[in-house]
Amino acid sequence: MLDFPLWKKIMLWVVTLTAVIMALPSLFGAGGVDWPDALPEPSVNLGLDLAGGSHLLLEAEADEVAAQRLQNMEEAVRQAMRNAEPRIRIGDISTSEGKLSFMLNEASDIDRARGLLEPMMQGQDLVREWDLSVIDGQRMVLTPTQSGIETAVNDAMESATEVVRRRIDELGTREPTIIRQGDTRIVVQVPGLDDPEALKELLGQTAQLEFKLVDQNALPSNVQAGIAPPGSQIFPYADGTDFEGQSIAVRRLGGIRGDRLTGAQAGVDPQTNENVVTIQFDVQGGTRFCSLTQQNVNKPFAIILDEEVLSAPNINEPICGGSAQISGSFTADSSNNLAISLRSGALPVPLTVIEERTVSAELGADSIQRGLLAMLIGSIAVIVLMIATYGRFGVYATIALVFNVLMLLGIMAFANSTLTLPGIAGFVLTIGAAVDANVLINERIREERKRGRRVIAAVENGYKEASRAIYDANITNFISACLLGFFGSGPIRGFAVVLIIGLFTSVFTALPLTRMWVAGWLRKNRPNDINV
Amino acid sequence: MKLLKLVPADTNIKFLKLRVPFFIISLLLIVASWAAVFTQGLNYGVDFAGGQEVQITFEQLDQAPIADLRRSVARLGYGAPVVQEFGAPNVVSIRVPLPAEAEATPGAATEIGNEVIALIQGQYSDIRTDGNNTVSGKVASEFRTDAVIALALAMLGVAMYIWIRFEWQFGVGALFALFHDVSLTLGLFAVFQLEFSLQIIAAILAIIGYSLNDTIVVYDRVRENLKKFRKMPLPELLDLSVNETLARTVMTSLTLLVALLPLLLFGPASLFGLVLAITVGLFVGTYSSVYLAAPILIWLGVTSDSFVPQESEADRQEKIARGEIEGGKA
């Protein structure tokens, strides 16, 4: 027990001091002190509940992804059959119950149709994304496979996360955190943002931009009643436009989508003094836009954003410069928002905010101040109690406690973990519980002394016998803290992190460290009696 | 220097004499707690109930005008608001249920929150808005399910660990003591209708971890004494073990209490519920490790033999190794 080889001592000190050094930037860095470059930079992050800011949990409807995919497939099938040489005539095409089905006009086309469809059903890595079946020799049914849907949802979420990131970056807020969570969720955290309205508005927009030709043959009365002519579909006008509350019928096919954009800027039309958004197409999109406008001069086309019509201007002349202007009763803010949304690309799937938490920066600062005060008073009380009860051994426990807190902070900084408000409670809990181990040891030493063991044997036994209970207690703590971390979200997870790291640091400081000090003292002084 | 001794060196308190009355009281308290949970219900915060919550600090007033707020917010027409003190007398949380259609409309919930804030700002100029939280019904119900799963898993997990490290009776005893602690904490929150949030679940999980510390210390000593005094009757042995470890039990609970109290008194208002639950759990947990976890071993029939098979197995191995040499044990 008293044998502490030098290498062991060095190792203990190296571990302890390394962790403590990592804590220093967190302790002083925040005060704007110039930190030497040689020392590690990271300091503990403050959670939103301490720094102030907004937390949003966004969710995508997985069903929506599946539905869109079915629609795209329908489009692709029509296109493939039309482009076949000779053309394969199909009819009665419909998507229902998550399946796509259509009739072949000529049963003899079946093999050619199958040959065309087959390559469309295989995804990347040869994952089968669709199953094909034929009913009565003439009706083809395409059913999405489970893995196909999963891949699609996963892809959609990945690009949605990317789009969200781009949009938030455009807002210029500092250090946002954007993390995908689970299958269909995205967590967005923006420190320092007190009013998340603008953010939510920006994220609420899918920014699916479409240009479609207005169906001029549609009867206005039918359109307002929601009855679309064959080959057309009905969209409502967006809020705030001149035709708010009304709808318009547009041709399903022959339009162009805004996914071929290379840029978008908000501006003001010098002639009308209206807020507008100018967009630029890539080469392919520009060509298509050019030919669309060329073929339809003097006809109206609708500019549709997220299934709502912004405006339906007449095409006065072909637009072939690769850029176009969108107008539609914008305010300066909304045109800017739209420009950002268009620049960052369309969300592949609409996102809804299902959880939102905002904490004011004042409350955060208040919480830190009160938390630190409580921590300070608590530590002093614990230290007084320990020294009054165990004397010299209490002093060792106290020093261990200080190292424990510093190491905990240092490891948190190194692991880049976030300190939250419940995390402060975790610190306090750790302070209260960290001395537990030393209490167990010291009480055991008292007992052993009472039984008449000599000093060294008593200390040795104290450490040995107490260790068992200390390990058991910490392992059970570890189990519940892990569950806390696993099930808890945000701030609660911060609590769990502190508890878990605290378990390790407190066992480390309470056992080997104090043992090293006690051993050093015993060896030097060889006391006949100890006051414990 | 004369050192402080909170617990006299040689205590010989007959804890176990009162085991039956205390056990009955504990059982009644558990039943009463669950009765309160089921009849009164827990006062779910926004985490578990869903809805729109705003937190407001009245900077000039000592006491938030709760009744007045309740009346005026109710006039907005979103149903009966829940207005309650939030950790300090001048801090309130106001929760309004969300209309069904608001869940589907982005921004609608926050608008309701802003409406509430604007209303209060109109009446009291000196308020500070601390937070504005929206939790959809879907997320709230997920939180509820997760909380129940986490609590159940934590209790089972640690009980399993104790079963493995000790004996099954100890595992059952620990599980029962934990069930008692968790039930009473829930009961307290139900009876006093304190806000029940995710933080309280965190507190209960922390209690599960820490209230077990005392139980383990007692159990560890029971195991040790079982091996040492094979002939001693169990109630006596348990009393001895509890008395021997009393100083530790008191000290470990006390250091934790001493650290928690300042947090309870001066800490951030929004941590009040969490710290209160842990503090209550600390007392309940210490009591249960002495009065429930220990005596239950008597009823479950722990004997010295519980640990003998392990011993004799090891002994036998040793005997075989040493060529049948008797290695008697005191």
PDB file of N, CA and C in Angstrom, chain A residues 59 185 197 200 354-360 367 370 374 381-382 388-391 421 425 428 432-433 436 439-440 443-444 446-447 450 468 472-473 475-477 480 483-484 487 531, chain B residues 1 3-5 9 47 110 129-134 136 138-139 142 149-150 154 158 161 165 202 205 209-210 213 220-221 224 247-248 251-252 255 258-259 263 266-268 270-271 274:
ATOM      1  N   GLU A  59     -39.459  18.037 -38.108  1.00  0.00           N
ATOM      2  CA  GLU A  59     -39.777  16.677 -38.508  1.00  0.00           C
ATOM      3  C   GLU A  59     -40.315  16.649 -39.924  1.00  0.00           C
ATOM      4  N   ARG A 185     -35.916  13.329 -38.286  1.00  0.00           N
ATOM      5  CA  ARG A 185     -35.886  14.594 -37.552  1.00  0.00           C
ATOM      6  C   ARG A 185     -34.561  15.327 -37.682  1.00  0.00           C
ATOM      7  N   GLU A 197     -38.478  33.523 -35.053  1.00  0.00           N
ATOM      8  CA  GLU A 197     -39.512  33.624 -36.087  1.00  0.00           C
ATOM      9  C   GLU A 197     -38.943  33.567 -37.503  1.00  0.00           C
ATOM     10  N   LYS A 200     -37.777  30.195 -38.420  1.00  0.00           N
ATOM     11  CA  LYS A 200     -38.833  29.231 -38.689  1.00  0.00           C
ATOM     12  C   LYS A 200     -39.485  29.487 -40.040  1.00  0.00           C
ATOM     13  N   ILE A 354     -41.758  20.639 -34.497  1.00  0.00           N
ATOM     14  CA  ILE A 354     -42.566  19.906 -33.516  1.00  0.00           C
ATOM     15  C   ILE A 354     -42.130  20.203 -32.092  1.00  0.00           C
ATOM     16  N   GLU A 355     -40.995  20.869 -31.948  1.00  0.00           N
ATOM     17  CA  GLU A 355     -40.602  21.275 -30.609  1.00  0.00           C
ATOM     18  C   GLU A 355     -39.786  22.533 -30.780  1.00  0.00           C
ATOM     19  N   GLU A 356     -40.052  23.491 -29.906  1.00  0.00           N
ATOM     20  CA  GLU A 356     -39.293  24.722 -30.013  1.00  0.00           C
ATOM     21  C   GLU A 356     -39.064  25.261 -28.619  1.00  0.00           C
ATOM     22  N   ARG A 357     -37.833  25.608 -28.323  1.00  0.00           N
ATOM     23  CA  ARG A 357     -37.555  26.183 -27.008  1.00  0.00           C
ATOM     24  C   ARG A 357     -36.647  27.383 -27.179  1.00  0.00           C
ATOM     25  N   THR A 358     -37.041  28.444 -26.556  1.00  0.00           N
ATOM     26  CA  THR A 358     -36.228  29.645 -26.611  1.00  0.00           C
ATOM     27  C   THR A 358     -35.890  30.067 -25.190  1.00  0.00           C
ATOM     28  N   VAL A 359     -34.638  30.357 -24.967  1.00  0.00           N
ATOM     29  CA  VAL A 359     -34.224  30.835 -23.653  1.00  0.00           C
ATOM     30  C   VAL A 359     -33.562  32.185 -23.849  1.00  0.00           C
ATOM     31  N   SER A 360     -33.956  33.154 -23.037  1.00  0.00           N
ATOM     32  CA  SER A 360     -33.365  34.478 -23.187  1.00  0.00           C
ATOM     33  C   SER A 360     -31.950  34.459 -22.617  1.00  0.00           C
ATOM     34  N   SER A 367     -28.714  32.299 -14.670  1.00  0.00           N
ATOM     35  CA  SER A 367     -28.589  30.908 -14.229  1.00  0.00           C
ATOM     36  C   SER A 367     -27.142  30.564 -13.924  1.00  0.00           C
ATOM     37  N   ARG A 370     -26.132  32.267 -10.586  1.00  0.00           N
ATOM     38  CA  ARG A 370     -26.695  31.608  -9.415  1.00  0.00           C
ATOM     39  C   ARG A 370     -26.144  30.197  -9.259  1.00  0.00           C
ATOM     40  N   ALA A 374     -24.107  28.865  -6.003  1.00  0.00           N
ATOM     41  CA  ALA A 374     -24.547  27.676  -5.252  1.00  0.00           C
ATOM     42  C   ALA A 374     -23.434  26.639  -5.190  1.00  0.00           C
ATOM     43  N   ALA A 381     -19.053  24.276   2.031  1.00  0.00           N
ATOM     44  CA  ALA A 381     -19.727  23.528   3.097  1.00  0.00           C
ATOM     45  C   ALA A 381     -19.214  22.088   3.158  1.00  0.00           C
ATOM     46  N   VAL A 382     -19.092  21.482   1.982  1.00  0.00           N
ATOM     47  CA  VAL A 382     -18.607  20.101   1.946  1.00  0.00           C
ATOM     48  C   VAL A 382     -17.180  20.023   2.490  1.00  0.00           C
ATOM     49  N   ALA A 388     -13.509  18.977   9.146  1.00  0.00           N
ATOM     50  CA  ALA A 388     -13.898  18.897  10.558  1.00  0.00           C
ATOM     51  C   ALA A 388     -14.047  17.442  10.989  1.00  0.00           C
ATOM     52  N   THR A 389     -14.500  16.612  10.074  1.00  0.00           N
ATOM     53  CA  THR A 389     -14.754  15.221  10.453  1.00  0.00           C
ATOM     54  C   THR A 389     -13.513  14.346  10.365  1.00  0.00           C
ATOM     55  N   TYR A 390     -12.701  14.561   9.352  1.00  0.00           N
ATOM     56  CA  TYR A 390     -11.609  13.614   9.132  1.00  0.00           C
ATOM     57  C   TYR A 390     -10.215  14.227   9.231  1.00  0.00           C
ATOM     58  N   GLY A 391     -10.127  15.483   9.602  1.00  0.00           N
ATOM     59  CA  GLY A 391      -8.821  16.102   9.799  1.00  0.00           C
ATOM     60  C   GLY A 391      -7.947  16.009   8.565  1.00  0.00           C
ATOM     61  N   LEU A 421     -27.774  23.774 -17.967  1.00  0.00           N
ATOM     62  CA  LEU A 421     -28.228  24.149 -16.630  1.00  0.00           C
ATOM     63  C   LEU A 421     -28.347  22.920 -15.723  1.00  0.00           C
ATOM     64  N   ALA A 425     -26.279  21.345 -12.048  1.00  0.00           N
ATOM     65  CA  ALA A 425     -26.774  20.506 -10.952  1.00  0.00           C
ATOM     66  C   ALA A 425     -25.945  19.228 -10.884  1.00  0.00           C
ATOM     67  N   VAL A 428     -22.824  19.951  -9.006  1.00  0.00           N
ATOM     68  CA  VAL A 428     -23.069  20.027  -7.566  1.00  0.00           C
ATOM     69  C   VAL A 428     -23.257  18.626  -6.994  1.00  0.00           C
ATOM     70  N   GLY A 432     -21.037  16.736  -4.154  1.00  0.00           N
ATOM     71  CA  GLY A 432     -21.580  16.111  -2.957  1.00  0.00           C
ATOM     72  C   GLY A 432     -21.258  14.627  -2.890  1.00  0.00           C
ATOM     73  N   ALA A 433     -21.238  14.003  -4.037  1.00  0.00           N
ATOM     74  CA  ALA A 433     -21.071  12.555  -4.041  1.00  0.00           C
ATOM     75  C   ALA A 433     -19.609  12.133  -4.159  1.00  0.00           C
ATOM     76  N   ASP A 436     -18.036  10.968  -1.180  1.00  0.00           N
ATOM     77  CA  ASP A 436     -18.587   9.712  -0.663  1.00  0.00           C
ATOM     78  C   ASP A 436     -17.507   8.646  -0.525  1.00  0.00           C
ATOM     79  N   VAL A 439     -15.354   9.318   2.291  1.00  0.00           N
ATOM     80  CA  VAL A 439     -16.075   9.044   3.531  1.00  0.00           C
ATOM     81  C   VAL A 439     -16.032   7.549   3.822  1.00  0.00           C
ATOM     82  N   LEU A 440     -16.330   6.758   2.803  1.00  0.00           N
ATOM     83  CA  LEU A 440     -16.325   5.306   2.987  1.00  0.00           C
ATOM     84  C   LEU A 440     -14.962   4.821   3.455  1.00  0.00           C
ATOM     85  N   GLU A 443     -14.127   6.207   7.073  1.00  0.00           N
ATOM     86  CA  GLU A 443     -14.896   5.532   8.116  1.00  0.00           C
ATOM     87  C   GLU A 443     -14.351   4.117   8.336  1.00  0.00           C
ATOM     88  N   ARG A 444     -13.973   3.517   7.237  1.00  0.00           N
ATOM     89  CA  ARG A 444     -13.433   2.168   7.352  1.00  0.00           C
ATOM     90  C   ARG A 444     -12.103   2.186   8.108  1.00  0.00           C
ATOM     91  N   ARG A 446     -11.247   4.353  10.400  1.00  0.00           N
ATOM     92  CA  ARG A 446     -11.633   4.529  11.800  1.00  0.00           C
ATOM     93  C   ARG A 446     -11.966   3.189  12.436  1.00  0.00           C
ATOM     94  N   GLU A 447     -12.794   2.441  11.710  1.00  0.00           N
ATOM     95  CA  GLU A 447     -13.236   1.150  12.222  1.00  0.00           C
ATOM     96  C   GLU A 447     -12.058   0.201  12.470  1.00  0.00           C
ATOM     97  N   LYS A 450     -10.189   1.130  15.408  1.00  0.00           N
ATOM     98  CA  LYS A 450     -10.918   0.781  16.614  1.00  0.00           C
ATOM     99  C   LYS A 450     -10.719  -0.698  16.956  1.00  0.00           C
ATOM    100  N   ARG A 468     -14.551  -1.988  -2.712  1.00  0.00           N
ATOM    101  CA  ARG A 468     -15.586  -2.857  -3.266  1.00  0.00           C
ATOM    102  C   ARG A 468     -16.922  -2.109  -3.355  1.00  0.00           C
ATOM    103  N   ASP A 472     -19.021  -0.823  -6.675  1.00  0.00           N
ATOM    104  CA  ASP A 472     -20.415  -1.238  -6.890  1.00  0.00           C
ATOM    105  C   ASP A 472     -21.332  -0.025  -7.014  1.00  0.00           C
ATOM    106  N   ALA A 473     -21.147   0.919  -6.090  1.00  0.00           N
ATOM    107  CA  ALA A 473     -22.021   2.091  -6.082  1.00  0.00           C
ATOM    108  C   ALA A 473     -21.850   2.890  -7.369  1.00  0.00           C
ATOM    109  N   ILE A 475     -20.811   1.815 -10.272  1.00  0.00           N
ATOM    110  CA  ILE A 475     -21.307   1.118 -11.455  1.00  0.00           C
ATOM    111  C   ILE A 475     -22.828   1.245 -11.558  1.00  0.00           C
ATOM    112  N   THR A 476     -23.523   1.142 -10.424  1.00  0.00           N
ATOM    113  CA  THR A 476     -24.980   1.319 -10.503  1.00  0.00           C
ATOM    114  C   THR A 476     -25.322   2.746 -10.912  1.00  0.00           C
ATOM    115  N   ASN A 477     -24.556   3.703 -10.394  1.00  0.00           N
ATOM    116  CA  ASN A 477     -24.756   5.088 -10.830  1.00  0.00           C
ATOM    117  C   ASN A 477     -24.549   5.227 -12.326  1.00  0.00           C
ATOM    118  N   SER A 480     -27.582   3.993 -14.358  1.00  0.00           N
ATOM    119  CA  SER A 480     -28.722   4.899 -14.475  1.00  0.00           C
ATOM    120  C   SER A 480     -28.349   6.172 -15.221  1.00  0.00           C
ATOM    121  N   LEU A 483     -28.607   5.493 -18.944  1.00  0.00           N
ATOM    122  CA  LEU A 483     -29.988   5.505 -19.422  1.00  0.00           C
ATOM    123  C   LEU A 483     -30.491   6.938 -19.541  1.00  0.00           C
ATOM    124  N   LEU A 484     -30.061   7.756 -18.599  1.00  0.00           N
ATOM    125  CA  LEU A 484     -30.429   9.168 -18.630  1.00  0.00           C
ATOM    126  C   LEU A 484     -29.909   9.815 -19.909  1.00  0.00           C
ATOM    127  N   PHE A 487     -31.910   8.361 -23.050  1.00  0.00           N
ATOM    128  CA  PHE A 487     -33.295   8.766 -23.256  1.00  0.00           C
ATOM    129  C   PHE A 487     -33.489  10.274 -23.187  1.00  0.00           C
ATOM    130  N   ASN A 531      -5.166  10.677  13.521  1.00  0.00           N
ATOM    131  CA  ASN A 531      -6.372  11.338  13.974  1.00  0.00           C
ATOM    132  C   ASN A 531      -7.381  11.301  12.825  1.00  0.00           C
TER     133      ASN A 531
ATOM    134  N   MET B   1      -6.128  18.170  17.254  1.00  0.00           N
ATOM    135  CA  MET B   1      -7.438  18.708  16.890  1.00  0.00           C
ATOM    136  C   MET B   1      -8.515  17.657  17.148  1.00  0.00           C
ATOM    137  N   LEU B   3     -11.734  15.919  16.329  1.00  0.00           N
ATOM    138  CA  LEU B   3     -12.522  15.786  15.108  1.00  0.00           C
ATOM    139  C   LEU B   3     -13.995  15.616  15.416  1.00  0.00           C
ATOM    140  N   LEU B   4     -14.760  16.092  14.480  1.00  0.00           N
ATOM    141  CA  LEU B   4     -16.215  16.022  14.607  1.00  0.00           C
ATOM    142  C   LEU B   4     -16.677  14.572  14.408  1.00  0.00           C
ATOM    143  N   LYS B   5     -17.479  14.101  15.385  1.00  0.00           N
ATOM    144  CA  LYS B   5     -18.057  12.761  15.194  1.00  0.00           C
ATOM    145  C   LYS B   5     -19.570  12.876  15.265  1.00  0.00           C
ATOM    146  N   ALA B   9     -19.223   6.529  18.173  1.00  0.00           N
ATOM    147  CA  ALA B   9     -18.413   5.417  17.661  1.00  0.00           C
ATOM    148  C   ALA B   9     -19.146   4.079  17.765  1.00  0.00           C
ATOM    149  N   ASP B  47     -43.215  19.718 -21.293  1.00  0.00           N
ATOM    150  CA  ASP B  47     -42.516  18.568 -21.870  1.00  0.00           C
ATOM    151  C   ASP B  47     -43.459  17.400 -22.098  1.00  0.00           C
ATOM    152  N   THR B 110     -46.066  29.586 -31.664  1.00  0.00           N
ATOM    153  CA  THR B 110     -45.263  30.689 -31.162  1.00  0.00           C
ATOM    154  C   THR B 110     -46.056  31.977 -31.159  1.00  0.00           C
ATOM    155  N   THR B 129     -39.044  38.245 -20.378  1.00  0.00           N
ATOM    156  CA  THR B 129     -39.432  36.958 -20.941  1.00  0.00           C
ATOM    157  C   THR B 129     -38.228  36.045 -20.924  1.00  0.00           C
ATOM    158  N   ASP B 130     -38.342  34.951 -20.200  1.00  0.00           N
ATOM    159  CA  ASP B 130     -37.189  34.060 -20.071  1.00  0.00           C
ATOM    160  C   ASP B 130     -37.194  32.958 -21.110  1.00  0.00           C
ATOM    161  N   GLY B 131     -38.378  32.538 -21.481  1.00  0.00           N
ATOM    162  CA  GLY B 131     -38.405  31.433 -22.426  1.00  0.00           C
ATOM    163  C   GLY B 131     -39.755  31.313 -23.088  1.00  0.00           C
ATOM    164  N   ASN B 132     -39.748  30.695 -24.230  1.00  0.00           N
ATOM    165  CA  ASN B 132     -40.949  30.518 -25.020  1.00  0.00           C
ATOM    166  C   ASN B 132     -40.838  29.130 -25.647  1.00  0.00           C
ATOM    167  N   ASN B 133     -41.585  28.181 -25.115  1.00  0.00           N
ATOM    168  CA  ASN B 133     -41.397  26.792 -25.540  1.00  0.00           C
ATOM    169  C   ASN B 133     -42.651  26.205 -26.152  1.00  0.00           C
ATOM    170  N   THR B 134     -42.461  25.513 -27.242  1.00  0.00           N
ATOM    171  CA  THR B 134     -43.570  24.799 -27.854  1.00  0.00           C
ATOM    172  C   THR B 134     -43.211  23.322 -27.917  1.00  0.00           C
ATOM    173  N   SER B 136     -44.994  19.818 -29.344  1.00  0.00           N
ATOM    174  CA  SER B 136     -46.181  19.263 -29.989  1.00  0.00           C
ATOM    175  C   SER B 136     -46.648  18.041 -29.224  1.00  0.00           C
ATOM    176  N   LYS B 138     -47.282  15.172 -30.196  1.00  0.00           N
ATOM    177  CA  LYS B 138     -46.554  13.967 -30.587  1.00  0.00           C
ATOM    178  C   LYS B 138     -45.263  13.809 -29.791  1.00  0.00           C
ATOM    179  N   VAL B 139     -44.492  14.911 -29.741  1.00  0.00           N
ATOM    180  CA  VAL B 139     -43.226  14.864 -29.021  1.00  0.00           C
ATOM    181  C   VAL B 139     -43.478  14.625 -27.538  1.00  0.00           C
ATOM    182  N   GLU B 142     -44.123  11.117 -26.845  1.00  0.00           N
ATOM    183  CA  GLU B 142     -42.860  10.371 -26.943  1.00  0.00           C
ATOM    184  C   GLU B 142     -42.033  10.521 -25.678  1.00  0.00           C
ATOM    185  N   ILE B 149     -39.956   4.168 -19.922  1.00  0.00           N
ATOM    186  CA  ILE B 149     -38.984   3.139 -20.301  1.00  0.00           C
ATOM    187  C   ILE B 149     -37.667   3.349 -19.563  1.00  0.00           C
ATOM    188  N   ALA B 150     -37.209   4.600 -19.526  1.00  0.00           N
ATOM    189  CA  ALA B 150     -35.919   4.878 -18.881  1.00  0.00           C
ATOM    190  C   ALA B 150     -35.967   4.513 -17.407  1.00  0.00           C
ATOM    191  N   ALA B 154     -33.789   1.546 -15.787  1.00  0.00           N
ATOM    192  CA  ALA B 154     -32.782   1.896 -14.787  1.00  0.00           C
ATOM    193  C   ALA B 154     -32.981   1.044 -13.544  1.00  0.00           C
ATOM    194  N   VAL B 158     -30.087  -1.745 -12.500  1.00  0.00           N
ATOM    195  CA  VAL B 158     -29.277  -1.742 -11.283  1.00  0.00           C
ATOM    196  C   VAL B 158     -29.630  -2.932 -10.396  1.00  0.00           C
ATOM    197  N   TYR B 161     -27.746  -5.819 -11.635  1.00  0.00           N
ATOM    198  CA  TYR B 161     -26.332  -5.722 -11.270  1.00  0.00           C
ATOM    199  C   TYR B 161     -26.131  -6.208  -9.834  1.00  0.00           C
ATOM    200  N   ARG B 165     -23.906  -9.223  -8.395  1.00  0.00           N
ATOM    201  CA  ARG B 165     -22.803  -8.984  -7.456  1.00  0.00           C
ATOM    202  C   ARG B 165     -23.068  -9.610  -6.090  1.00  0.00           C
ATOM    203  N   ALA B 202     -35.057  13.217 -14.831  1.00  0.00           N
ATOM    204  CA  ALA B 202     -33.605  13.205 -14.654  1.00  0.00           C
ATOM    205  C   ALA B 202     -33.268  13.080 -13.180  1.00  0.00           C
ATOM    206  N   LEU B 205     -33.860   9.573 -11.973  1.00  0.00           N
ATOM    207  CA  LEU B 205     -32.792   8.668 -12.408  1.00  0.00           C
ATOM    208  C   LEU B 205     -31.529   8.875 -11.578  1.00  0.00           C
ATOM    209  N   GLY B 209     -29.642   6.172  -8.986  1.00  0.00           N
ATOM    210  CA  GLY B 209     -28.212   5.926  -8.856  1.00  0.00           C
ATOM    211  C   GLY B 209     -27.719   6.148  -7.434  1.00  0.00           C
ATOM    212  N   TYR B 210     -28.057   7.300  -6.870  1.00  0.00           N
ATOM    213  CA  TYR B 210     -27.426   7.668  -5.609  1.00  0.00           C
ATOM    214  C   TYR B 210     -28.073   7.038  -4.385  1.00  0.00           C
ATOM    215  N   ASN B 213     -26.469   3.987  -3.408  1.00  0.00           N
ATOM    216  CA  ASN B 213     -25.147   4.001  -2.771  1.00  0.00           C
ATOM    217  C   ASN B 213     -25.232   3.528  -1.325  1.00  0.00           C
ATOM    218  N   ASP B 220     -23.100  -4.476   1.416  1.00  0.00           N
ATOM    219  CA  ASP B 220     -21.717  -4.929   1.373  1.00  0.00           C
ATOM    220  C   ASP B 220     -21.298  -5.419   2.762  1.00  0.00           C
ATOM    221  N   ARG B 221     -21.751  -4.630   3.762  1.00  0.00           N
ATOM    222  CA  ARG B 221     -21.410  -5.003   5.130  1.00  0.00           C
ATOM    223  C   ARG B 221     -22.171  -6.264   5.567  1.00  0.00           C
ATOM    224  N   GLU B 224     -20.383  -9.168   4.210  1.00  0.00           N
ATOM    225  CA  GLU B 224     -19.145  -9.384   4.950  1.00  0.00           C
ATOM    226  C   GLU B 224     -19.437 -10.076   6.283  1.00  0.00           C
ATOM    227  N   ALA B 247     -22.397   5.538  10.421  1.00  0.00           N
ATOM    228  CA  ALA B 247     -21.612   6.757  10.283  1.00  0.00           C
ATOM    229  C   ALA B 247     -21.409   7.100   8.808  1.00  0.00           C
ATOM    230  N   ARG B 248     -21.129   6.073   8.022  1.00  0.00           N
ATOM    231  CA  ARG B 248     -20.920   6.333   6.582  1.00  0.00           C
ATOM    232  C   ARG B 248     -22.210   6.786   5.918  1.00  0.00           C
ATOM    233  N   MET B 251     -22.881  10.316   6.877  1.00  0.00           N
ATOM    234  CA  MET B 251     -21.935  11.264   6.291  1.00  0.00           C
ATOM    235  C   MET B 251     -22.125  11.428   4.778  1.00  0.00           C
ATOM    236  N   THR B 252     -22.310  10.306   4.095  1.00  0.00           N
ATOM    237  CA  THR B 252     -22.439  10.448   2.636  1.00  0.00           C
ATOM    238  C   THR B 252     -23.717  11.208   2.291  1.00  0.00           C
ATOM    239  N   THR B 255     -23.061  15.000   3.173  1.00  0.00           N
ATOM    240  CA  THR B 255     -22.238  15.786   2.242  1.00  0.00           C
ATOM    241  C   THR B 255     -23.049  16.138   0.997  1.00  0.00           C
ATOM    242  N   VAL B 258     -25.493  18.865   1.972  1.00  0.00           N
ATOM    243  CA  VAL B 258     -24.812  20.129   2.170  1.00  0.00           C
ATOM    244  C   VAL B 258     -24.481  20.780   0.824  1.00  0.00           C
ATOM    245  N   ALA B 259     -24.213  19.957  -0.181  1.00  0.00           N
ATOM    246  CA  ALA B 259     -23.928  20.509  -1.508  1.00  0.00           C
ATOM    247  C   ALA B 259     -25.216  20.944  -2.196  1.00  0.00           C
ATOM    248  N   LEU B 263     -27.913  25.020  -3.647  1.00  0.00           N
ATOM    249  CA  LEU B 263     -28.496  25.023  -4.991  1.00  0.00           C
ATOM    250  C   LEU B 263     -30.011  25.185  -4.890  1.00  0.00           C
ATOM    251  N   PHE B 266     -30.286  29.104  -3.357  1.00  0.00           N
ATOM    252  CA  PHE B 266     -29.820  30.234  -4.168  1.00  0.00           C
ATOM    253  C   PHE B 266     -29.699  29.897  -5.644  1.00  0.00           C
ATOM    254  N   GLY B 267     -29.922  28.655  -5.988  1.00  0.00           N
ATOM    255  CA  GLY B 267     -29.699  28.233  -7.374  1.00  0.00           C
ATOM    256  C   GLY B 267     -30.706  28.830  -8.330  1.00  0.00           C
ATOM    257  N   PRO B 268     -30.492  28.609  -9.623  1.00  0.00           N
ATOM    258  CA  PRO B 268     -31.399  29.123 -10.645  1.00  0.00           C
ATOM    259  C   PRO B 268     -32.821  28.580 -10.435  1.00  0.00           C
ATOM    260  N   SER B 270     -35.043  27.736 -12.452  1.00  0.00           N
ATOM    261  CA  SER B 270     -35.490  26.633 -13.297  1.00  0.00           C
ATOM    262  C   SER B 270     -34.886  25.298 -12.887  1.00  0.00           C
ATOM    263  N   LEU B 271     -33.968  25.328 -11.914  1.00  0.00           N
ATOM    264  CA  LEU B 271     -33.420  24.056 -11.435  1.00  0.00           C
ATOM    265  C   LEU B 271     -34.119  23.584 -10.171  1.00  0.00           C
ATOM    266  N   LEU B 274     -35.800  20.086 -10.111  1.00  0.00           N
ATOM    267  CA  LEU B 274     -34.793  19.025 -10.194  1.00  0.00           C
ATOM    268  C   LEU B 274     -34.107  18.815  -8.852  1.00  0.00           C
TER     269      LEU B 274
END
